[in-house]
Amino acid sequence: MTEQKKIMVVHGPNLNMLGKREPGVYGTATLDDVNGMLEERASELGLVVEAFQSNHEGEMVDKIQAAVGTCNGMIINPAAYTHTSVAIKDALLLLDVPIIEVHISNVYKRESFRHVSMVSDVVTGKIVGLGVHGYKFALDALAEMV
Ligand code: CA2
């Protein structure tokens, strides 16, 4: 049997609050719902997913470094660190696998500071504004690439 390809999913700060606050912006699905949906879709696609969430920039950097050589693709929503983190950008540059940046909300319809992404020029592609469905579309896209 060939080994299944692994997709690392990295959720940034405050995404542990999904479904518990601000449903008008981020919807009603919880982070567990999102991860469960990704696991289900991954098994249909013959992939495995490992999901990780942290409110801490350095922990996200550690997780991205640990993904080097151990995963075949990555989905990342760096949340607020999208707009500020050179450290996360530099860590993503260590990966030589496809990376999809996901944002639940349409950041371009929001405050101008959310229009800036430190990571968009180092990822393979980006999905914004499609709610939590964006994660599933990212997984489908990675399934085609890996
Ligand atoms: O739209 C996205 O996915 C964001 O990455 C979400 C970030 C925000 O800072 C980005 O500009 C856009 C915020 C994540 C906070 O998530 C919450 C979820 C529910 C309740 C409160 C916060």
Short mmCIF file of C-alpha atoms and ligand atoms in Angstrom, two decimals:
data_model
loop_
_atom_site.label_atom_id
_atom_site.label_comp_id
_atom_site.label_asym_id
_atom_site.label_seq_id
_atom_site.Cartn_x
_atom_site.Cartn_y
_atom_site.Cartn_z
CA MET A 1 0.00 0.00 0.00
CA THR A 2 1.36 3.45 -0.86
CA GLU A 3 1.59 5.96 1.98
CA GLN A 4 -1.18 8.56 2.09
CA LYS A 5 -0.24 12.15 1.33
CA LYS A 6 -0.53 14.50 4.27
CA ILE A 7 -1.95 18.03 4.29
CA MET A 8 -1.11 20.27 7.24
CA VAL A 9 -3.83 22.80 8.18
CA VAL A 10 -2.66 25.79 10.24
CA HIS A 11 -5.23 28.08 11.86
CA GLY A 12 -4.05 31.35 13.39
CA PRO A 13 -5.10 33.44 16.37
CA ASN A 14 -8.71 33.64 17.55
CA LEU A 15 -9.92 31.05 15.04
CA ASN A 16 -10.61 28.83 18.08
CA MET A 17 -13.56 31.23 18.59
CA LEU A 18 -15.18 30.29 15.28
CA GLY A 19 -18.92 29.70 15.67
CA LYS A 20 -18.87 31.20 19.16
CA ARG A 21 -18.66 34.94 18.32
CA GLU A 22 -19.23 37.18 15.29
CA PRO A 23 -21.37 34.73 13.27
CA GLY A 24 -22.25 37.56 10.88
CA VAL A 25 -18.62 37.78 9.78
CA TYR A 26 -17.28 34.24 10.21
CA GLY A 27 -20.42 32.03 10.19
CA THR A 28 -21.71 29.49 12.68
CA ALA A 29 -19.40 26.51 12.08
CA THR A 30 -16.93 25.87 14.90
CA LEU A 31 -13.25 25.07 14.36
CA ASP A 32 -14.03 21.44 15.25
CA ASP A 33 -16.71 21.46 12.53
CA VAL A 34 -14.17 22.79 10.01
CA ASN A 35 -11.53 20.25 10.96
CA GLY A 36 -14.10 17.44 10.92
CA MET A 37 -15.29 18.50 7.47
CA LEU A 38 -11.67 18.53 6.23
CA GLU A 39 -11.00 15.07 7.67
CA GLU A 40 -14.09 13.71 5.95
CA ARG A 41 -13.18 15.28 2.61
CA ALA A 42 -9.57 14.14 2.98
CA SER A 43 -10.62 10.53 3.43
CA GLU A 44 -12.75 10.79 0.25
CA LEU A 45 -9.69 12.11 -1.56
CA GLY A 46 -7.32 9.51 -0.10
CA LEU A 47 -5.43 12.15 1.89
CA VAL A 48 -4.82 12.69 5.58
CA VAL A 49 -5.05 16.06 7.29
CA GLU A 50 -3.40 17.27 10.46
CA ALA A 51 -4.99 20.42 11.89
CA PHE A 52 -3.28 22.84 14.26
CA GLN A 53 -4.46 26.11 15.81
CA SER A 54 -2.47 28.57 17.84
CA ASN A 55 -2.91 32.07 19.18
CA HIS A 56 0.90 32.47 19.25
CA GLU A 57 3.05 33.53 16.32
CA GLY A 58 6.13 31.54 17.43
CA GLU A 59 4.10 28.34 17.83
CA MET A 60 2.81 28.77 14.30
CA VAL A 61 6.40 29.23 13.06
CA ASP A 62 7.43 26.05 14.95
CA LYS A 63 4.57 24.10 13.35
CA ILE A 64 5.41 25.33 9.85
CA GLN A 65 9.08 24.39 10.38
CA ALA A 66 8.00 20.94 11.58
CA ALA A 67 5.99 20.53 8.37
CA VAL A 68 9.17 20.78 6.27
CA GLY A 69 9.76 17.37 4.73
CA THR A 70 6.82 15.81 6.60
CA CYS A 71 3.78 17.03 4.66
CA ASN A 72 2.79 17.23 1.01
CA GLY A 73 0.76 20.43 1.13
CA MET A 74 -0.45 23.11 3.49
CA ILE A 75 -3.62 25.14 4.07
CA ILE A 76 -3.01 28.20 6.23
CA ASN A 77 -5.23 30.94 7.58
CA PRO A 78 -2.74 33.08 9.51
CA ALA A 79 -5.69 35.23 10.71
CA ALA A 80 -4.47 38.60 12.08
CA TYR A 81 -0.81 37.55 11.53
CA THR A 82 -1.57 37.57 7.81
CA HIS A 83 -1.25 41.31 7.90
CA THR A 84 1.89 41.61 10.05
CA SER A 85 4.06 38.52 10.25
CA VAL A 86 7.41 38.43 8.48
CA ALA A 87 8.23 35.43 10.71
CA ILE A 88 5.36 33.37 9.27
CA LYS A 89 6.25 34.46 5.73
CA ASP A 90 9.90 33.40 6.26
CA ALA A 91 8.79 30.04 7.70
CA LEU A 92 6.51 29.40 4.68
CA LEU A 93 9.50 30.06 2.42
CA LEU A 94 11.12 26.92 3.93
CA LEU A 95 8.38 24.71 2.44
CA ASP A 96 8.69 23.28 -1.04
CA VAL A 97 5.12 21.97 -1.21
CA PRO A 98 1.95 23.76 -2.44
CA ILE A 99 0.43 26.17 0.09
CA ILE A 100 -3.07 27.65 -0.04
CA GLU A 101 -3.88 30.78 1.99
CA VAL A 102 -7.51 30.84 3.12
CA HIS A 103 -9.57 33.69 4.57
CA ILE A 104 -13.13 33.07 5.66
CA SER A 105 -14.24 36.67 5.17
CA ASN A 106 -13.68 38.82 2.10
CA VAL A 107 -10.82 40.83 3.54
CA TYR A 108 -11.03 43.25 0.58
CA LYS A 109 -14.49 44.42 1.69
CA ARG A 110 -13.14 45.19 5.16
CA GLU A 111 -10.67 47.66 6.71
CA SER A 112 -7.70 48.57 4.52
CA PHE A 113 -5.16 46.99 6.91
CA ARG A 114 -6.78 43.63 6.04
CA HIS A 115 -6.03 44.18 2.34
CA VAL A 116 -2.33 43.63 3.05
CA SER A 117 -1.02 40.06 3.25
CA MET A 118 2.58 39.29 4.18
CA VAL A 119 2.22 35.77 2.81
CA SER A 120 0.33 36.07 -0.49
CA ASP A 121 3.52 36.36 -2.53
CA VAL A 122 4.95 33.12 -1.10
CA VAL A 123 1.87 30.88 -1.33
CA THR A 124 0.67 28.89 -4.32
CA GLY A 125 -2.85 30.32 -4.26
CA LYS A 126 -5.40 32.06 -2.12
CA ILE A 127 -9.14 31.76 -1.39
CA VAL A 128 -11.02 34.62 0.29
CA GLY A 129 -14.61 35.39 1.19
CA LEU A 130 -16.19 31.96 0.64
CA GLY A 131 -16.77 31.27 4.31
CA VAL A 132 -15.49 28.02 5.77
CA HIS A 133 -16.19 26.34 2.41
CA GLY A 134 -12.91 27.93 1.32
CA TYR A 135 -11.01 25.31 3.35
CA LYS A 136 -12.71 22.47 1.46
CA PHE A 137 -12.00 24.11 -1.90
CA ALA A 138 -8.37 24.52 -0.83
CA LEU A 139 -8.17 20.82 0.02
CA ASP A 140 -9.73 19.87 -3.34
CA ALA A 141 -7.17 22.08 -5.11
CA LEU A 142 -4.28 20.52 -3.16
CA ALA A 143 -5.57 17.03 -4.01
CA GLU A 144 -5.04 17.93 -7.68
CA MET A 145 -1.54 19.24 -7.01
CA VAL A 146 0.06 16.67 -4.72
O1 CA2 B 1 -11.29 36.18 7.20
C1 CA2 B 1 -10.40 35.54 7.77
O2 CA2 B 1 -10.31 34.32 7.73
C2 CA2 B 1 -9.37 36.29 8.62
O3 CA2 B 1 -8.10 35.65 8.43
C3 CA2 B 1 -9.83 36.13 10.06
C4 CA2 B 1 -8.99 36.92 11.05
C5 CA2 B 1 -8.81 38.37 10.60
O4 CA2 B 1 -7.90 39.04 11.47
C6 CA2 B 1 -8.31 38.47 9.19
O5 CA2 B 1 -8.21 39.83 8.82
C7 CA2 B 1 -9.24 37.75 8.23
C8 CA2 B 1 -9.62 36.91 12.43
C9 CA2 B 1 -9.87 35.55 12.98
C10 CA2 B 1 -10.73 35.71 14.18
O6 CA2 B 1 -11.71 34.70 14.15
C11 CA2 B 1 -12.80 34.86 14.95
C12 CA2 B 1 -13.80 33.96 14.76
C13 CA2 B 1 -14.95 34.06 15.49
C14 CA2 B 1 -15.07 35.04 16.44
C15 CA2 B 1 -14.07 35.94 16.64
C16 CA2 B 1 -12.91 35.84 15.90
#
